[in-house]
PDB file of C-alpha atoms in Angstrom:
ATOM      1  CA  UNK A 147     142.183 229.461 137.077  1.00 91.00           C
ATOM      2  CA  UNK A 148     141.279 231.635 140.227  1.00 98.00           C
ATOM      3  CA  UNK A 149     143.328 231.818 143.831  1.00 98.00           C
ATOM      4  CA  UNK A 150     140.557 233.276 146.232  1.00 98.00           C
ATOM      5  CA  UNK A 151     142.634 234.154 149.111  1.00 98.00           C
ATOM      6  CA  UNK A 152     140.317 235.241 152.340  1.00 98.00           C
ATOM      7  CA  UNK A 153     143.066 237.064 153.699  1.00 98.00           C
ATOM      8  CA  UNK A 154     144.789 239.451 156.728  1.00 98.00           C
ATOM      9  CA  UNK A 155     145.383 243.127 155.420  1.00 98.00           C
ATOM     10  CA  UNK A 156     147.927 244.931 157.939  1.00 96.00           C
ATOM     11  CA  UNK A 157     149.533 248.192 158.472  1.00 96.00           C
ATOM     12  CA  UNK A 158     153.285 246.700 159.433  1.00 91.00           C
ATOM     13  CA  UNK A 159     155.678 249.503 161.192  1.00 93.00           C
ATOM     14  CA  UNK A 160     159.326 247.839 161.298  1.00 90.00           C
ATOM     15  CA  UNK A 161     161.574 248.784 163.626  1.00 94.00           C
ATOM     16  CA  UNK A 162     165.398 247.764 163.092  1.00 93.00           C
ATOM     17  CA  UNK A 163     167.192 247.818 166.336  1.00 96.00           C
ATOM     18  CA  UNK A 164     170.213 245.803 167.267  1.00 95.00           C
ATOM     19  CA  UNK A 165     168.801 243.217 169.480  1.00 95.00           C
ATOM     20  CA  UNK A 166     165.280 242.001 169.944  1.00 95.00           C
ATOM     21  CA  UNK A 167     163.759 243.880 173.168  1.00 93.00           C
ATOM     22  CA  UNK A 168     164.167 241.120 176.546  1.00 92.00           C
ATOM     23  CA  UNK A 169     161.155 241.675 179.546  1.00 93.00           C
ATOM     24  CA  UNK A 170     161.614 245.360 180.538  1.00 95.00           C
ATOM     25  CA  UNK A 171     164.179 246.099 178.263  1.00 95.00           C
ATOM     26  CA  UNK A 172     164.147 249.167 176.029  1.00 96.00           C
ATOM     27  CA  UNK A 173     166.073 249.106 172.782  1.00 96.00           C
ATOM     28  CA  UNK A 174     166.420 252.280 170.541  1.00 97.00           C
ATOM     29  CA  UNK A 175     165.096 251.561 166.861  1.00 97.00           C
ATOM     30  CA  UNK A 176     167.801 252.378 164.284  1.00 96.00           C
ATOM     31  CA  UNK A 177     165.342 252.394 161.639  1.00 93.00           C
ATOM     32  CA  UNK A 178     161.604 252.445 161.141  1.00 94.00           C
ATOM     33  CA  UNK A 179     159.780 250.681 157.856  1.00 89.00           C
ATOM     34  CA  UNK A 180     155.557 251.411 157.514  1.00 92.00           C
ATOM     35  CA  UNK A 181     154.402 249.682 154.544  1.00 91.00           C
ATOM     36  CA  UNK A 182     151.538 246.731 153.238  1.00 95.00           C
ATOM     37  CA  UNK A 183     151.566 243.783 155.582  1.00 92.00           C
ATOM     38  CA  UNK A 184     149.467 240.637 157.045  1.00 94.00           C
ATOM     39  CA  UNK A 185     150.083 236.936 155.991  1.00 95.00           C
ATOM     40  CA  UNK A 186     147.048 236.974 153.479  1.00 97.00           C
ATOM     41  CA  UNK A 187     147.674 240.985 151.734  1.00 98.00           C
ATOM     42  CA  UNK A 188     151.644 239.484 151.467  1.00 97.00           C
ATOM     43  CA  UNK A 189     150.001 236.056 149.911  1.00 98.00           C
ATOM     44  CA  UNK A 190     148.126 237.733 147.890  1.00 98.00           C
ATOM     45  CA  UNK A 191     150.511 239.725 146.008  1.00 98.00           C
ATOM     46  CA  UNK A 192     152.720 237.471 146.073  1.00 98.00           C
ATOM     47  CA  UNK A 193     150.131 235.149 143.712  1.00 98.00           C
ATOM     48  CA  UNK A 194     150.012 238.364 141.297  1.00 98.00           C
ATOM     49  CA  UNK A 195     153.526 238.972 140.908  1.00 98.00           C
ATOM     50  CA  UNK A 196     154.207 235.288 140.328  1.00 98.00           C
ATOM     51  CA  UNK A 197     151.757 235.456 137.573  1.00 98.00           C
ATOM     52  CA  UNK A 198     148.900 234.461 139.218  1.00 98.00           C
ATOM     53  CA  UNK A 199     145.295 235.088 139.181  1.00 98.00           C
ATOM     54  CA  UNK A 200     144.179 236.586 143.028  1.00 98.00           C
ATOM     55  CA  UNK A 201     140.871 237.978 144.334  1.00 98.00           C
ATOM     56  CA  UNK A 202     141.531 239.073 147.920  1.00 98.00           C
ATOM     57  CA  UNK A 203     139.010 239.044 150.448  1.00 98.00           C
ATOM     58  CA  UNK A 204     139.465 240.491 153.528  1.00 98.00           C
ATOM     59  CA  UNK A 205     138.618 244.130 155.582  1.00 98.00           C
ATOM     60  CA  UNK A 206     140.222 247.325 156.545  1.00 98.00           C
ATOM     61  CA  UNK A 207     139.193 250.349 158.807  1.00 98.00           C
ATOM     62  CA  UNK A 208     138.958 253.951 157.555  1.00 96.00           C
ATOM     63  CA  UNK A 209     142.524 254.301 157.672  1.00 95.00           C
ATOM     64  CA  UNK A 210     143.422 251.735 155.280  1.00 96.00           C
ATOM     65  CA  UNK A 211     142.508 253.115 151.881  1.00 97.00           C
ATOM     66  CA  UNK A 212     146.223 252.896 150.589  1.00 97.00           C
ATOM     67  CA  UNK A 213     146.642 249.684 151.881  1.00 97.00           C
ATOM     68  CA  UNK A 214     143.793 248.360 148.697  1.00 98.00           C
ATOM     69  CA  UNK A 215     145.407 250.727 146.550  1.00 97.00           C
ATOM     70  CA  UNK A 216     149.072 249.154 146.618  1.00 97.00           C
ATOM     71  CA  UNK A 217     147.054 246.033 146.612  1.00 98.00           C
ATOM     72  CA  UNK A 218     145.409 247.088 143.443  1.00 98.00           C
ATOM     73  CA  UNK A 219     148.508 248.414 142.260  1.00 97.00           C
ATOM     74  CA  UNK A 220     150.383 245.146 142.706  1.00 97.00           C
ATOM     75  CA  UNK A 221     147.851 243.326 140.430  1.00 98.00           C
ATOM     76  CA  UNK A 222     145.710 241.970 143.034  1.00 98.00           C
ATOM     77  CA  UNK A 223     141.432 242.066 142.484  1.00 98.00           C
ATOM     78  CA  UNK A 224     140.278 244.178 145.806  1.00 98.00           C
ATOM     79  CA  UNK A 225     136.673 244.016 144.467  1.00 98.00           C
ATOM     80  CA  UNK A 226     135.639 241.762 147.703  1.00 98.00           C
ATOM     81  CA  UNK A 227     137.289 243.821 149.940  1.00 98.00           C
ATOM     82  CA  UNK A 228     135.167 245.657 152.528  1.00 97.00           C
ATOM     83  CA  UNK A 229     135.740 248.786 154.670  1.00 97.00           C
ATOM     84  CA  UNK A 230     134.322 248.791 158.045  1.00 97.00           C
ATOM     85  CA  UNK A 231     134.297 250.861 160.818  1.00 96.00           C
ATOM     86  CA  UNK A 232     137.310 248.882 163.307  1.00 97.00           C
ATOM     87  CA  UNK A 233     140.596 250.492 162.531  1.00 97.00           C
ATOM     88  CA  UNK A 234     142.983 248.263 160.281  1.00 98.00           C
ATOM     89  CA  UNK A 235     145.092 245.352 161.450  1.00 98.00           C
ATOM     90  CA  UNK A 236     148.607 246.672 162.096  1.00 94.00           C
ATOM     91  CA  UNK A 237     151.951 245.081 163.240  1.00 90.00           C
ATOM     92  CA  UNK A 238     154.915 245.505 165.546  1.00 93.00           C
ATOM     93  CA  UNK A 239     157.612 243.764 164.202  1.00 91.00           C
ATOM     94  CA  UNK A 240     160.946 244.399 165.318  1.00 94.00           C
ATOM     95  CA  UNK A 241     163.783 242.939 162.974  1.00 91.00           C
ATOM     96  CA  UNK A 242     167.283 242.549 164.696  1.00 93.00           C
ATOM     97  CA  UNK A 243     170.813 242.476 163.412  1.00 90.00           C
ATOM     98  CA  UNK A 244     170.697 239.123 162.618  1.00 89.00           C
ATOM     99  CA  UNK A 245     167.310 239.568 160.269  1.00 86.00           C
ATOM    100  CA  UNK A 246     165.169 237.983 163.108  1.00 87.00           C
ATOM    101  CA  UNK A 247     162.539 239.402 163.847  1.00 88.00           C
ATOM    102  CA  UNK A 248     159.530 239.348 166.420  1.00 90.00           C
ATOM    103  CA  UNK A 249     156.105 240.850 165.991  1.00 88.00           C
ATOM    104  CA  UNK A 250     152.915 241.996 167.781  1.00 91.00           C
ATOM    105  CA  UNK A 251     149.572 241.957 166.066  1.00 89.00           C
ATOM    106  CA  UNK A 252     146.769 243.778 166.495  1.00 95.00           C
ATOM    107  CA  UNK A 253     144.036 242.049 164.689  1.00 96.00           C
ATOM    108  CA  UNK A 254     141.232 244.789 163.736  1.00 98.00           C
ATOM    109  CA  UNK A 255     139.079 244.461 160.708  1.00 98.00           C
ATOM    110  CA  UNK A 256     140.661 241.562 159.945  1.00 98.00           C
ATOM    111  CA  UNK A 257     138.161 239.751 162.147  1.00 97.00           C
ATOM    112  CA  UNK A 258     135.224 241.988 160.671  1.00 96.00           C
ATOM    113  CA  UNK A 259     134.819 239.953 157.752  1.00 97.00           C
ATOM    114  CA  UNK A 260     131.207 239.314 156.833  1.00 92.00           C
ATOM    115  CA  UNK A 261     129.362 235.952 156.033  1.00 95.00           C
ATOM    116  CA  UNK A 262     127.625 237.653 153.122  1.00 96.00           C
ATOM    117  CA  UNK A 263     130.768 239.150 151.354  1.00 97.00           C
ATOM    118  CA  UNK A 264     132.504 235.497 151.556  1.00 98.00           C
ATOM    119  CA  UNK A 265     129.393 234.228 149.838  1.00 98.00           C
ATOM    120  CA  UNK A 266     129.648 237.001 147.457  1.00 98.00           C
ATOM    121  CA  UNK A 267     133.445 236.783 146.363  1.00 98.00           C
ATOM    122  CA  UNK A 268     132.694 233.275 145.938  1.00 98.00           C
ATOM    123  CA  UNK A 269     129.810 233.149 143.952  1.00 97.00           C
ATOM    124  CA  UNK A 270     131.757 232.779 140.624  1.00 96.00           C
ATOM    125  CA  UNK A 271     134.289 230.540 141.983  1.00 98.00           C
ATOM    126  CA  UNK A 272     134.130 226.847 140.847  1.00 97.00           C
ATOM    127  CA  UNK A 273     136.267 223.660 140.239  1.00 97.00           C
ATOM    128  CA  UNK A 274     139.971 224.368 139.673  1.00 95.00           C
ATOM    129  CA  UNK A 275     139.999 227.002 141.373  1.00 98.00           C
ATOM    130  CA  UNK A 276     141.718 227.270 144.954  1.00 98.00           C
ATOM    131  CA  UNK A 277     140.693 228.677 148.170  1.00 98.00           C
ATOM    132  CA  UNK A 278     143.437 229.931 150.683  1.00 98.00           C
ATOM    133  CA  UNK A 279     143.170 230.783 153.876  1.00 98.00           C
ATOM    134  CA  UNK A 280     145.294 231.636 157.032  1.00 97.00           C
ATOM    135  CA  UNK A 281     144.930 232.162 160.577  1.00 96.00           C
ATOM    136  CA  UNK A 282     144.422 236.164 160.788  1.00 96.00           C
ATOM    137  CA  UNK A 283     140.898 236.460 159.924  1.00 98.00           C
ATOM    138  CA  UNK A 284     137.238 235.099 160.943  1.00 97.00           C
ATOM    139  CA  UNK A 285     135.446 233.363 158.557  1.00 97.00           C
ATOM    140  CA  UNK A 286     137.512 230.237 157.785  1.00 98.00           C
ATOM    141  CA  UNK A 287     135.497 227.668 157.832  1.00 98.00           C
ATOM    142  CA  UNK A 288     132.786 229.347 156.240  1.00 97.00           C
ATOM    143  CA  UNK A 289     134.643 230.566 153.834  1.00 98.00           C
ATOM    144  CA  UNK A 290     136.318 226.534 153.126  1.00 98.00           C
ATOM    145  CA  UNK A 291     132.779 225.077 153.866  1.00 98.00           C
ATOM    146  CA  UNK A 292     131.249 227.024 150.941  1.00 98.00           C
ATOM    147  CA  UNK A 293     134.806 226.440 148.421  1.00 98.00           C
ATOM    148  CA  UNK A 294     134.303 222.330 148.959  1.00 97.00           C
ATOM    149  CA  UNK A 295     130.615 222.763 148.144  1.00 97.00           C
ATOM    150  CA  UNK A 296     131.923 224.628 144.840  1.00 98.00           C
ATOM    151  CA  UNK A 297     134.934 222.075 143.912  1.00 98.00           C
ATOM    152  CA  UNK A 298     137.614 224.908 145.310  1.00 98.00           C
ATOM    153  CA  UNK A 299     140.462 223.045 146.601  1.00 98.00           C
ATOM    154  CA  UNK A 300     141.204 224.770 149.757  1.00 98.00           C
ATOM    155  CA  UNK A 301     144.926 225.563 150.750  1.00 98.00           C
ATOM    156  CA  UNK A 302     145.180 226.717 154.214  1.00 98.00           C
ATOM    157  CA  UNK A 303     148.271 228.233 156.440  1.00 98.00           C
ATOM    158  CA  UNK A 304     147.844 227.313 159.779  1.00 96.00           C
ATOM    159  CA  UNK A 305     149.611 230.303 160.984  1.00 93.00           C
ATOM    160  CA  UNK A 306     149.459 231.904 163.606  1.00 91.00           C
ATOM    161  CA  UNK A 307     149.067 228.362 165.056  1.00 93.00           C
ATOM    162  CA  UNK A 308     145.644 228.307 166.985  1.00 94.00           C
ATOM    163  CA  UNK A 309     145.526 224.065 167.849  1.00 93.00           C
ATOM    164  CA  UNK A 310     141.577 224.322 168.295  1.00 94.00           C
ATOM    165  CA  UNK A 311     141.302 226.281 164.418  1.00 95.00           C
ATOM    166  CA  UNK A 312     143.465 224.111 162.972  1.00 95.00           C
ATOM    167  CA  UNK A 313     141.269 220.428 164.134  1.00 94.00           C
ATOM    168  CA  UNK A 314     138.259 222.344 163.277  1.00 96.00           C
ATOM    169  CA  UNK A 315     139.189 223.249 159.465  1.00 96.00           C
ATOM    170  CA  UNK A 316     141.176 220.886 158.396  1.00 96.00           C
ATOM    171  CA  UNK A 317     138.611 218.315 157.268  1.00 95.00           C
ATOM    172  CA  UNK A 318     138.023 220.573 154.707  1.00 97.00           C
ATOM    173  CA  UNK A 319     141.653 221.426 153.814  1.00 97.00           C
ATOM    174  CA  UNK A 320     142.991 219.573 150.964  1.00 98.00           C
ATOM    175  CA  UNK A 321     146.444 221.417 151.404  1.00 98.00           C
ATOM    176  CA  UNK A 322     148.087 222.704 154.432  1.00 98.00           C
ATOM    177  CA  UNK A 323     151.097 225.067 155.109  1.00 98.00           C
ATOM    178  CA  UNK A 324     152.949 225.117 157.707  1.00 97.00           C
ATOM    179  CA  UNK A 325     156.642 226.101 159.146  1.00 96.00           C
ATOM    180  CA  UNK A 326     158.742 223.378 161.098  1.00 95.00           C
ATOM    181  CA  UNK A 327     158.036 225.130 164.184  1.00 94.00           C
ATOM    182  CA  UNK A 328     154.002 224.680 163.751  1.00 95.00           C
ATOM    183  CA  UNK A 329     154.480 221.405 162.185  1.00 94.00           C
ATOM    184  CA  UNK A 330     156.395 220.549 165.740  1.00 94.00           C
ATOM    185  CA  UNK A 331     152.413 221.989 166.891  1.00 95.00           C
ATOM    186  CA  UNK A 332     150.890 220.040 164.725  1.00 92.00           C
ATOM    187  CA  UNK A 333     152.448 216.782 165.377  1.00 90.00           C
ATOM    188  CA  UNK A 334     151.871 217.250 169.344  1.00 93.00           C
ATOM    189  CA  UNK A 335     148.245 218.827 169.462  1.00 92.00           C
ATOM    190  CA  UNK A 336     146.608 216.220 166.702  1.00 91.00           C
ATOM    191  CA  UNK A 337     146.754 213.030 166.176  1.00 90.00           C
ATOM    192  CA  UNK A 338     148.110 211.447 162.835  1.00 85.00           C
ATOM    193  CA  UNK A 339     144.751 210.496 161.094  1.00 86.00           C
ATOM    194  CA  UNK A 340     143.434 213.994 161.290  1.00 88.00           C
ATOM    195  CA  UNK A 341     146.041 214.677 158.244  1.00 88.00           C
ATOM    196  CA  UNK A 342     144.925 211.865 155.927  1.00 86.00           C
ATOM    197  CA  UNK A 343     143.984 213.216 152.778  1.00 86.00           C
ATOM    198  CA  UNK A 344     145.549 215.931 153.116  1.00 94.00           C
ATOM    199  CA  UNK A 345     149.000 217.119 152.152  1.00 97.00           C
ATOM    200  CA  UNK A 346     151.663 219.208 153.556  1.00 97.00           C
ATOM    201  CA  UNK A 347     153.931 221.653 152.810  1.00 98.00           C
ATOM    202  CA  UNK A 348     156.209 222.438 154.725  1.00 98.00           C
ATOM    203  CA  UNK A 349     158.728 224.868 155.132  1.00 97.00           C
ATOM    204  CA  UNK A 350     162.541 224.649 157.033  1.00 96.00           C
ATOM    205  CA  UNK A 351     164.010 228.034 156.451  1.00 91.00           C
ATOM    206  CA  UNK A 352     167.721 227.839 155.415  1.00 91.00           C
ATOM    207  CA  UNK A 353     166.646 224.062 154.941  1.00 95.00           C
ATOM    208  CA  UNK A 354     164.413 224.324 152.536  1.00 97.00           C
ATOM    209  CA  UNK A 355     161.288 222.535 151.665  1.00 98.00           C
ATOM    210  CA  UNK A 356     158.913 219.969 151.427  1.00 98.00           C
ATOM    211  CA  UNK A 357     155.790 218.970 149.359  1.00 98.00           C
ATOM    212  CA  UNK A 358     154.621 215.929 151.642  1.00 97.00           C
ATOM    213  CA  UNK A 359     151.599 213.480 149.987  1.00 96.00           C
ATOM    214  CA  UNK A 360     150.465 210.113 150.928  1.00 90.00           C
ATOM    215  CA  UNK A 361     152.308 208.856 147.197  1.00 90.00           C
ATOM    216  CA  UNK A 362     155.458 211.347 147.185  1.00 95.00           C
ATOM    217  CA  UNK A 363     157.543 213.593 149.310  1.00 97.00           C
ATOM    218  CA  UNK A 364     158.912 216.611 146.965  1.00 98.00           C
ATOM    219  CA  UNK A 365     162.246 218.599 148.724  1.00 98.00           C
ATOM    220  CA  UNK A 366     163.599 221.646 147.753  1.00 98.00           C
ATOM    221  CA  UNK A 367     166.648 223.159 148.467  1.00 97.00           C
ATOM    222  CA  UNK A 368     167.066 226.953 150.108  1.00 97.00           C
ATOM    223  CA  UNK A 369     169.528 229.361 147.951  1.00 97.00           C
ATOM    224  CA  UNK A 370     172.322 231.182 150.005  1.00 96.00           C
ATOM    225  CA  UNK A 371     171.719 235.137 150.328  1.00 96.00           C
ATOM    226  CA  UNK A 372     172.827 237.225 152.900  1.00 94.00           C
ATOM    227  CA  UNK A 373     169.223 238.601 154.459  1.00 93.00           C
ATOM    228  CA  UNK A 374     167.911 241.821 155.604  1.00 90.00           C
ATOM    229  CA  UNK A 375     164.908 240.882 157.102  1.00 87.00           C
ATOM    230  CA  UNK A 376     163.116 237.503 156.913  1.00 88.00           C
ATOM    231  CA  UNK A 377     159.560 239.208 157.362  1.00 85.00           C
ATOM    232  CA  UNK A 378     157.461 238.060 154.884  1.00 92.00           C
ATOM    233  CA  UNK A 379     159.395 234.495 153.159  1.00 95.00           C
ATOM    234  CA  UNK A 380     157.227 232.173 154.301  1.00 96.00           C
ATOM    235  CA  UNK A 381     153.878 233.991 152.477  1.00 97.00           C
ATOM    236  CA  UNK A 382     156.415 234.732 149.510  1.00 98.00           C
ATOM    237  CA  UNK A 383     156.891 231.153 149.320  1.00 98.00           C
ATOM    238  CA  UNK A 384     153.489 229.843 149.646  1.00 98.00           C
ATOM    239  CA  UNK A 385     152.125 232.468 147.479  1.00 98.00           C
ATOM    240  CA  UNK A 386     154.429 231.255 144.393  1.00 98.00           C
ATOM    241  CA  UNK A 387     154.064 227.673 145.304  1.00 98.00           C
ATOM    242  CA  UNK A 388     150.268 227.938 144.964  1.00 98.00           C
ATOM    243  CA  UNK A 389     150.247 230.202 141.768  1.00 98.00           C
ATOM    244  CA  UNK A 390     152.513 227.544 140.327  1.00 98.00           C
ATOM    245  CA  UNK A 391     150.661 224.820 141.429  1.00 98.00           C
ATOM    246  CA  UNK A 392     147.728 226.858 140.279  1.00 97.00           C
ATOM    247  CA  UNK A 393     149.506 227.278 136.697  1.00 97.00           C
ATOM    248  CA  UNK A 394     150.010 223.656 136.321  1.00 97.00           C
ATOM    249  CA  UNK A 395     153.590 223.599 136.943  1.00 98.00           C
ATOM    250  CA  UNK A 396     155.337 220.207 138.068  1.00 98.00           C
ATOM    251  CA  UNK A 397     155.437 220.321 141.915  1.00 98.00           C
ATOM    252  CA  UNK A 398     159.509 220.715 141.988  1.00 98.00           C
ATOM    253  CA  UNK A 399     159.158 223.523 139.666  1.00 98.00           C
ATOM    254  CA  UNK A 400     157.080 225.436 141.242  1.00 98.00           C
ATOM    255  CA  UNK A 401     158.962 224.713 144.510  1.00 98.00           C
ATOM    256  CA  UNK A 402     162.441 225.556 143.503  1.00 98.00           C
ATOM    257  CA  UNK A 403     160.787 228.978 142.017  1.00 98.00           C
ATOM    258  CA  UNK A 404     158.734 229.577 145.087  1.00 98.00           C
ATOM    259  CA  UNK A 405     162.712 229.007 147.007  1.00 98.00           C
ATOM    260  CA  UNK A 406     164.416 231.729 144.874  1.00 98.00           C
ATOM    261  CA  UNK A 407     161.550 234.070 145.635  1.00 98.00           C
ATOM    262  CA  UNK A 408     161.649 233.861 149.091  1.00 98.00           C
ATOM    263  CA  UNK A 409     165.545 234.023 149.152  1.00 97.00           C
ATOM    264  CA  UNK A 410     165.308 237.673 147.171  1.00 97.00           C
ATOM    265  CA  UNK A 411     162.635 238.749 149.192  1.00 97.00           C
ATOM    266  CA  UNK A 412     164.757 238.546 152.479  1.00 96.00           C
ATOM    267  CA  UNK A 413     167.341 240.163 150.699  1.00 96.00           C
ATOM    268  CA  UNK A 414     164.994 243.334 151.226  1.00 93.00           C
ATOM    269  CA  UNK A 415     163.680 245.555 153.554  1.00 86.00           C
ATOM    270  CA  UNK A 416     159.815 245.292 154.759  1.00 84.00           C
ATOM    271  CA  UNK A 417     157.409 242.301 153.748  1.00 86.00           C
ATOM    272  CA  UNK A 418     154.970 242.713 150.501  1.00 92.00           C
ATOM    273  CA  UNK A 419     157.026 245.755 149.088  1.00 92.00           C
ATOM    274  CA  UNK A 420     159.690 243.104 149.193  1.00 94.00           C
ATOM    275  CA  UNK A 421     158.049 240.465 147.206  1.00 97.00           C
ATOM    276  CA  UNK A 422     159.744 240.046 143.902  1.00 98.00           C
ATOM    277  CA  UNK A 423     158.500 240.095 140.849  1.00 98.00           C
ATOM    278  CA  UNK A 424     158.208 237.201 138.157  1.00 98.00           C
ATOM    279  CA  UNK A 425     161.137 238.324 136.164  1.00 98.00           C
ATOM    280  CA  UNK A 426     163.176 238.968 138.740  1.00 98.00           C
ATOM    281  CA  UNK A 427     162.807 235.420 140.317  1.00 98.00           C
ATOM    282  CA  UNK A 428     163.989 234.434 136.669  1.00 98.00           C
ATOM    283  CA  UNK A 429     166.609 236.513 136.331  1.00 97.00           C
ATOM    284  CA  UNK A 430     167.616 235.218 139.957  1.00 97.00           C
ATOM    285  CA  UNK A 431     167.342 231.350 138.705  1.00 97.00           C
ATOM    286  CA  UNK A 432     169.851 232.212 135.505  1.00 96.00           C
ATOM    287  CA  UNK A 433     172.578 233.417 138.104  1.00 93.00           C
ATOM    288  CA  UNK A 434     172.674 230.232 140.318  1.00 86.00           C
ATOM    289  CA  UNK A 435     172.065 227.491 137.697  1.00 74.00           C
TER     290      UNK A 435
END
């Protein structure tokens, strides 16, 4: 089937410096990383290399031509990507010593999207196929509005956390990501019978994760590594979770792959250069079982 993932597309520019930057504090940069970033653009390949079929939608400025091509060149369908005149999203992130890191976004095209090229990407879409969506664009609920009318399940990644976006899509969500942090958000902004019918996954870091439904609760554990940079694991996780589900793969399979994806990626450097690849995340799997 098809993942249609309405997605962020970022310019990231990582800075490595020894301690994250307190209030008026300046910290020299021992490093500096510009590559392919933004939660969706990250998802998205990150669906490809699992195996996955992707058609990104999503916007860039003037300046982001290479951003489509190494989307393009990852495996990902840019057709429904448009180019508009606001200058592409780009991030701050600054990664410490300790592979922490803490970013500022600048949203740009990202929230450029148009009604009409949603409506276009999705005109071939139909049941089976998913929907995902995140938190870095306009257009959500459009976008999930016209998937449910379609038979699209619609996955959604309530990141960054926005209370008011999250009670306003999730009627139509049928399965929602979140971290432990924004599931702590979750839990405190909503109340419990905005969830029913739809289930969670949730991610705990060096904890692992969870596949919550109203029938079955699905953990999976989080393989040792020594990391880099953790920029990027959650969307490396949720992308090969979803093409797995996608693919028809039992939900603890596709879990315990999506784990030892995430766990080589933040064995890297940068965020969707450091998404691995399908073999790899094999190859990985044959060492530690």
């Amino acid at each position: 089937m098809m993942i249609y993932n309405l997605g962020s597309i970022n310019i990231d520019h990582s800075y490595h410096v020894p301690n994250l930057p307190r209030a008026g504090e300046t910290v020299a940069a021992t490093a500096l990383i510009t590559g392919l970033g933004g939660k969706g653009a990250n998802q998205s390949i990150a669906i490809a290399r699992a195996g996955g079929r992707v058609i990104h939608i999503g916007a860039i400025g003037r300046d982001g031509g290479w951003t489509v091509e190494a989307l393009r060149a990852a495996g990902v369908d840019t057709g429904a990507v448009q180019v508009t005149d606001v200058p592409t999203g780009h991030a701050m992130i600054t990664v410490d010593a300790a592979a922490e890191n803490a970013i500022v976004l600048y949203p740009g095209a990202n929230t450029r999207i148009d009604e009409h090229q949603i409506a276009a990407a999705l005109q071939g879409a139909g049941p089976g196929d998913w929907l995902l969506l995140q938190n870095e664009t306009n257009g959500g609920v459009v976008a999930a509005r016209l998937a449910r009318e379609k038979g699209l399940r619609v996955a959604y990644c309530a990141a960054p956390f926005d209370a008011a976006a999250v009670a306003e899509i999730l009627p139509l969500v049928d399965l929602l990501s979140v971290n432990e942090g924004e599931a702590v958000q979750l839990r405190a902004n909503l109340p419990e019978a905005a969830l029913a019918g739809c289930d969670l996954l949730v991610t705990y870091g060096s904890r692992g994760a969870a596949y919550i439904a109203s029938d079955q609760t699905v953990k999976t554990k989080a393989f040792k590594v020594d990391p880099v940079d953790t920029t990027g694991a959650g969307d490396t996780f949720l992308g090969y979770a979803l093409a797995g589900f996608d693919g028809g793969l039992p939900i603890d399979v596709a879990l315990h792959r999506a784990s030892a994806a995430a766990a080589l990626q933040v064995t890297r450097a940068g965020a969707a250069e450091a998404i691995p690849l399908a073999q790899e995340v094999a190859d990985f799997l044959s060492t530690r079982e």
